[in-house]
Amino acid sequence: MRTLIIADNQDITRAGLRALFARNPAVGAVCEARSKSDLIRNLRLAPDAVVILDYAWFDFNRVEELCILRDRYPCSGWMLFSETLVGSLLHCSLRGERPFGVVLKRCDSDEIEAAFEAVMQGRGYVCESIRDTPAYPEQSGTGGMSADTVSSGMLHPVVSMPSVHSLTPTEQAVLREIALGRTTREIAADRYVSFHTVITHRKNIFRKLGVNNVHEATKYAMRAGIIDVAEYCI
C-alpha cells in the first residue's frame, strides 16, 4: 500500500477525495498538505506517496518548481486535480521523465479513479475534457505528446536522468555551490583552491551530467536532492 497525500486547500475537496479512496486497497495512510512546505515534509516521510494536487491553491512560485519537486522524488506519483489548467502547466505536466495524471474537478468519479490507478502504476493520464480542448499539445501543435503516445487517456514514462553517482564527492559539493548561486571566485575562495580548478570541476560536472548551463545544472541538483527545493527558493 502507498500513502496518499491530498494537497488541496478546499475542505470539501479533501473530504471528497478521502471518501472516494477510503476503500481503495492500494491506499494506506492518507495525509493532507495545505502548503508547499507541508507537501515537502510529507514527501520526505513517504517518498513513494501518490500526491493529488490542486496547483492553483498552492504556493508554488512557478510551474517548473512543481516539475522539479516531482522529479526530486522519483518513486512518487502525481495527479493534478483542479478546476482549470493553464497551458504552461499542462505542457509541463506532459513533459519530463514521468508525466503527471491530469484531471479536472468536474470529471466523474470513474475518470478520477482511472487517473489515480494510472498514476499508481507509474503512468500519466489526461482526462477527456482536457484532450478535447485547444490547449492540449496534441491538437495545438506545440510539440507535446503525439496521438500515438496517448492511449485511453494514459501516457507512458520515458528514460531517467544521469546518475549523481557519476560525480565525485568534490564535484557534487561544487555543483551544490553552483546551484545555490555562488560564483566561481566565491567557490574557489571557500575551498582554498584556484579559480581555474573550479572552472575545471565545472566543465567536468556539465560534461558528466549532459547539461549546458547553470540553469540546467541547478535543475539537476534539485532533482537529485543535492539541494532542496525549499532551500533554493530562500
CSV table of C-alpha atoms in Angstrom, one decimal:
chain,number,residue,atom,x,y,z
A,1,MET,CA,0.0,0.0,0.0
A,2,ARG,CA,1.1,3.6,-0.7
A,3,THR,CA,0.5,6.8,1.2
A,4,LEU,CA,-1.9,9.3,-0.4
A,5,ILE,CA,-1.1,13.0,0.1
A,6,ILE,CA,-4.1,15.3,-0.6
A,7,ALA,CA,-2.6,18.7,-1.4
A,8,ASP,CA,-5.6,20.9,-1.6
A,9,ASN,CA,-6.8,23.9,0.5
A,10,GLN,CA,-10.5,23.3,-0.1
A,11,ASP,CA,-12.2,21.4,2.8
A,12,ILE,CA,-14.9,19.9,0.6
A,13,THR,CA,-12.3,18.6,-1.9
A,14,ARG,CA,-10.2,16.9,0.8
A,15,ALA,CA,-13.3,15.3,2.3
A,16,GLY,CA,-14.5,14.1,-1.1
A,17,LEU,CA,-11.1,12.6,-2.0
A,18,ARG,CA,-10.9,10.9,1.4
A,19,ALA,CA,-14.3,9.3,0.8
A,20,LEU,CA,-13.6,8.3,-2.8
A,21,PHE,CA,-10.4,6.4,-1.9
A,22,ALA,CA,-11.3,5.2,1.5
A,23,ARG,CA,-11.9,1.7,0.3
A,24,ASN,CA,-9.1,1.5,-2.2
A,25,PRO,CA,-6.9,-1.5,-1.1
A,26,ALA,CA,-3.8,0.1,-2.6
A,27,VAL,CA,-4.1,3.2,-0.4
A,28,GLY,CA,-2.5,3.1,3.1
A,29,ALA,CA,-2.2,6.2,5.2
A,30,VAL,CA,-3.9,9.4,4.0
A,31,CYS,CA,-2.1,12.7,4.7
A,32,GLU,CA,-3.2,16.3,4.0
A,33,ALA,CA,-1.0,19.2,2.9
A,34,ARG,CA,-2.1,22.8,2.8
A,35,SER,CA,1.2,24.4,1.7
A,36,LYS,CA,4.3,23.6,-0.2
A,37,SER,CA,6.3,23.1,3.0
A,38,ASP,CA,3.6,20.6,4.3
A,39,LEU,CA,3.8,18.8,1.0
A,40,ILE,CA,7.6,18.5,1.1
A,41,ARG,CA,7.6,17.4,4.7
A,42,ASN,CA,5.1,14.6,3.8
A,43,LEU,CA,7.1,13.5,0.8
A,44,ARG,CA,10.2,13.2,3.0
A,45,LEU,CA,8.3,10.8,5.2
A,46,ALA,CA,6.7,8.9,2.3
A,47,PRO,CA,8.8,9.4,-0.8
A,48,ASP,CA,6.8,6.9,-2.8
A,49,ALA,CA,3.4,8.6,-2.0
A,50,VAL,CA,0.8,9.4,-4.5
A,51,VAL,CA,0.1,13.2,-4.5
A,52,ILE,CA,-3.3,14.6,-5.6
A,53,LEU,CA,-2.6,18.3,-6.0
A,54,ASP,CA,-4.6,21.4,-6.8
A,55,TYR,CA,-1.8,23.6,-8.1
A,56,ALA,CA,-3.9,26.7,-8.3
A,57,TRP,CA,-4.4,26.7,-4.5
A,58,PHE,CA,-0.7,26.1,-3.6
A,59,ASP,CA,2.2,28.5,-3.0
A,60,PHE,CA,4.5,27.4,-5.9
A,61,ASN,CA,6.3,30.3,-7.5
A,62,ARG,CA,6.4,28.8,-11.0
A,63,VAL,CA,5.3,25.7,-12.9
A,64,GLU,CA,8.9,24.5,-13.3
A,65,GLU,CA,9.3,24.3,-9.5
A,66,LEU,CA,6.5,21.8,-9.3
A,67,CYS,CA,8.1,19.6,-12.0
A,68,ILE,CA,11.4,19.7,-10.2
A,69,LEU,CA,9.7,18.7,-6.9
A,70,ARG,CA,8.1,15.7,-8.7
A,71,ASP,CA,11.5,14.6,-10.1
A,72,ARG,CA,13.1,15.1,-6.7
A,73,TYR,CA,11.0,12.1,-5.5
A,74,PRO,CA,11.3,9.6,-8.4
A,75,CYS,CA,9.1,7.0,-6.7
A,76,SER,CA,6.2,9.3,-6.1
A,77,GLY,CA,3.1,9.6,-8.3
A,78,TRP,CA,1.4,12.9,-9.1
A,79,MET,CA,-2.2,13.7,-10.1
A,80,LEU,CA,-3.1,17.3,-10.9
A,81,PHE,CA,-6.7,17.9,-9.8
A,82,SER,CA,-8.0,21.4,-10.5
A,83,GLU,CA,-11.0,23.4,-11.8
A,84,THR,CA,-8.9,24.6,-14.7
A,85,LEU,CA,-5.4,24.2,-16.0
A,86,VAL,CA,-3.4,26.9,-17.7
A,87,GLY,CA,-1.5,26.0,-20.9
A,88,SER,CA,2.0,26.3,-19.3
A,89,LEU,CA,1.1,23.9,-16.5
A,90,LEU,CA,-0.4,21.4,-18.9
A,91,HIS,CA,2.6,21.4,-21.2
A,92,CYS,CA,5.0,21.0,-18.2
A,93,SER,CA,2.9,18.1,-16.9
A,94,LEU,CA,3.1,16.2,-20.1
A,95,ARG,CA,6.9,16.5,-20.4
A,96,GLY,CA,9.8,15.2,-18.4
A,97,GLU,CA,10.7,11.8,-17.3
A,98,ARG,CA,7.4,10.9,-15.7
A,99,PRO,CA,4.2,12.8,-16.8
A,100,PHE,CA,1.5,13.7,-14.4
A,101,GLY,CA,-2.0,12.5,-14.2
A,102,VAL,CA,-4.2,15.4,-15.2
A,103,VAL,CA,-7.9,15.5,-14.2
A,104,LEU,CA,-10.4,18.3,-13.8
A,105,LYS,CA,-12.7,18.5,-10.8
A,106,ARG,CA,-15.8,18.4,-12.9
A,107,CYS,CA,-14.8,14.9,-14.2
A,108,ASP,CA,-16.9,12.0,-12.9
A,109,SER,CA,-15.7,9.6,-10.2
A,110,ASP,CA,-14.9,6.8,-12.7
A,111,GLU,CA,-12.4,9.0,-14.6
A,112,ILE,CA,-10.9,10.3,-11.4
A,113,GLU,CA,-10.3,6.8,-10.2
A,114,ALA,CA,-8.9,5.8,-13.6
A,115,ALA,CA,-6.4,8.6,-13.5
A,116,PHE,CA,-5.5,7.6,-9.9
A,117,GLU,CA,-4.9,4.0,-10.9
A,118,ALA,CA,-2.7,5.0,-13.9
A,119,VAL,CA,-0.6,7.2,-11.6
A,120,MET,CA,-0.3,4.3,-9.1
A,121,GLN,CA,1.1,2.2,-11.9
A,122,GLY,CA,3.7,4.8,-12.9
A,123,ARG,CA,1.8,6.2,-16.0
A,124,GLY,CA,0.4,9.5,-16.8
A,125,TYR,CA,-3.2,10.3,-17.6
A,126,VAL,CA,-5.1,13.1,-19.3
A,127,CYS,CA,-8.8,13.3,-18.8
A,128,GLU,CA,-11.1,13.5,-21.8
A,129,SER,CA,-12.2,17.1,-21.1
A,130,ILE,CA,-8.6,18.3,-21.5
A,131,ARG,CA,-7.9,16.2,-24.5
A,132,ASP,CA,-10.8,17.9,-26.3
A,133,THR,CA,-9.5,21.4,-25.7
A,134,PRO,CA,-7.2,23.5,-28.0
A,135,ALA,CA,-4.8,23.9,-25.0
A,136,TYR,CA,-3.9,20.2,-25.3
A,137,PRO,CA,-0.5,19.9,-27.1
A,138,GLU,CA,-1.6,17.1,-29.4
A,139,GLN,CA,-4.1,19.4,-31.0
A,140,SER,CA,-2.3,22.8,-30.7
A,141,GLY,CA,0.8,21.8,-32.4
A,142,THR,CA,3.1,22.9,-29.6
A,143,GLY,CA,5.4,19.9,-29.7
A,144,GLY,CA,3.6,17.9,-26.9
A,145,MET,CA,2.6,14.3,-26.8
A,146,SER,CA,1.6,12.7,-30.2
A,147,ALA,CA,-1.6,10.8,-30.8
A,148,ASP,CA,0.5,7.6,-30.7
A,149,THR,CA,1.6,8.3,-27.2
A,150,VAL,CA,-1.9,8.8,-25.7
A,151,SER,CA,-4.0,5.6,-25.4
A,152,SER,CA,-7.2,5.6,-23.4
A,153,GLY,CA,-6.1,8.7,-21.6
A,154,MET,CA,-2.8,7.2,-20.5
A,155,LEU,CA,0.8,8.3,-21.1
A,156,HIS,CA,3.9,6.2,-20.8
A,157,PRO,CA,7.1,7.2,-18.9
A,158,VAL,CA,10.4,7.8,-20.5
A,159,VAL,CA,14.1,7.4,-19.6
A,160,SER,CA,15.7,8.8,-16.4
A,161,MET,CA,18.3,11.4,-15.9
A,162,PRO,CA,22.1,10.7,-15.5
A,163,SER,CA,23.0,9.3,-12.0
A,164,VAL,CA,24.5,11.7,-9.5
A,165,HIS,CA,27.0,8.9,-8.6
A,166,SER,CA,28.9,9.7,-11.8
A,167,LEU,CA,30.2,12.8,-10.0
A,168,THR,CA,33.0,12.7,-7.5
A,169,PRO,CA,32.3,13.9,-3.9
A,170,THR,CA,34.1,17.1,-4.7
A,171,GLU,CA,32.1,17.6,-7.9
A,172,GLN,CA,28.9,17.1,-6.0
A,173,ALA,CA,30.0,19.7,-3.5
A,174,VAL,CA,30.9,22.2,-6.3
A,175,LEU,CA,27.6,21.5,-8.0
A,176,ARG,CA,25.7,22.3,-4.8
A,177,GLU,CA,27.5,25.7,-4.5
A,178,ILE,CA,26.8,26.5,-8.2
A,179,ALA,CA,23.1,25.6,-7.7
A,180,LEU,CA,22.9,27.9,-4.7
A,181,GLY,CA,24.1,30.8,-6.8
A,182,ARG,CA,27.8,31.0,-5.7
A,183,THR,CA,30.2,32.5,-8.2
A,184,THR,CA,33.3,30.6,-9.4
A,185,ARG,CA,35.5,33.0,-7.4
A,186,GLU,CA,33.5,32.6,-4.3
A,187,ILE,CA,33.6,28.8,-4.5
A,188,ALA,CA,37.4,28.9,-5.1
A,189,ALA,CA,37.9,31.2,-2.1
A,190,ASP,CA,35.8,29.0,0.2
A,191,ARG,CA,37.5,25.8,-0.9
A,192,TYR,CA,41.0,27.3,-0.9
A,193,VAL,CA,41.7,26.3,-4.5
A,194,SER,CA,42.4,28.3,-7.6
A,195,PHE,CA,39.8,29.9,-9.8
A,196,HIS,CA,41.0,27.6,-12.7
A,197,THR,CA,40.5,24.5,-10.5
A,198,VAL,CA,36.8,25.3,-10.0
A,199,ILE,CA,36.5,26.0,-13.7
A,200,THR,CA,37.8,22.5,-14.4
A,201,HIS,CA,35.3,21.0,-11.9
A,202,ARG,CA,32.5,22.9,-13.5
A,203,LYS,CA,33.4,21.7,-17.0
A,204,ASN,CA,33.6,18.1,-15.8
A,205,ILE,CA,30.2,18.4,-14.0
A,206,PHE,CA,28.5,19.8,-17.1
A,207,ARG,CA,30.0,17.1,-19.3
A,208,LYS,CA,29.1,14.2,-17.0
A,209,LEU,CA,25.5,15.4,-16.5
A,210,GLY,CA,25.0,16.4,-20.1
A,211,VAL,CA,24.0,20.0,-19.2
A,212,ASN,CA,25.0,23.2,-21.0
A,213,ASN,CA,24.5,25.9,-18.4
A,214,VAL,CA,24.0,26.9,-14.8
A,215,HIS,CA,20.2,26.8,-15.1
A,216,GLU,CA,20.2,23.2,-16.3
A,217,ALA,CA,22.7,22.2,-13.6
A,218,THR,CA,20.6,23.8,-10.9
A,219,LYS,CA,17.5,21.8,-12.1
A,220,TYR,CA,19.5,18.6,-12.0
A,221,ALA,CA,20.8,19.4,-8.5
A,222,MET,CA,17.3,19.9,-7.2
A,223,ARG,CA,16.0,16.7,-8.9
A,224,ALA,CA,18.9,14.7,-7.5
A,225,GLY,CA,18.5,16.1,-4.0
A,226,ILE,CA,21.8,17.8,-3.9
A,227,ILE,CA,19.9,20.9,-2.8
A,228,ASP,CA,16.3,21.1,-1.6
A,229,VAL,CA,13.6,23.0,-3.5
A,230,ALA,CA,12.8,25.0,-0.4
A,231,GLU,CA,16.4,25.8,0.2
A,232,TYR,CA,16.7,27.1,-3.4
A,233,CYS,CA,13.7,29.4,-3.0
A,234,ILE,CA,15.0,31.1,0.1
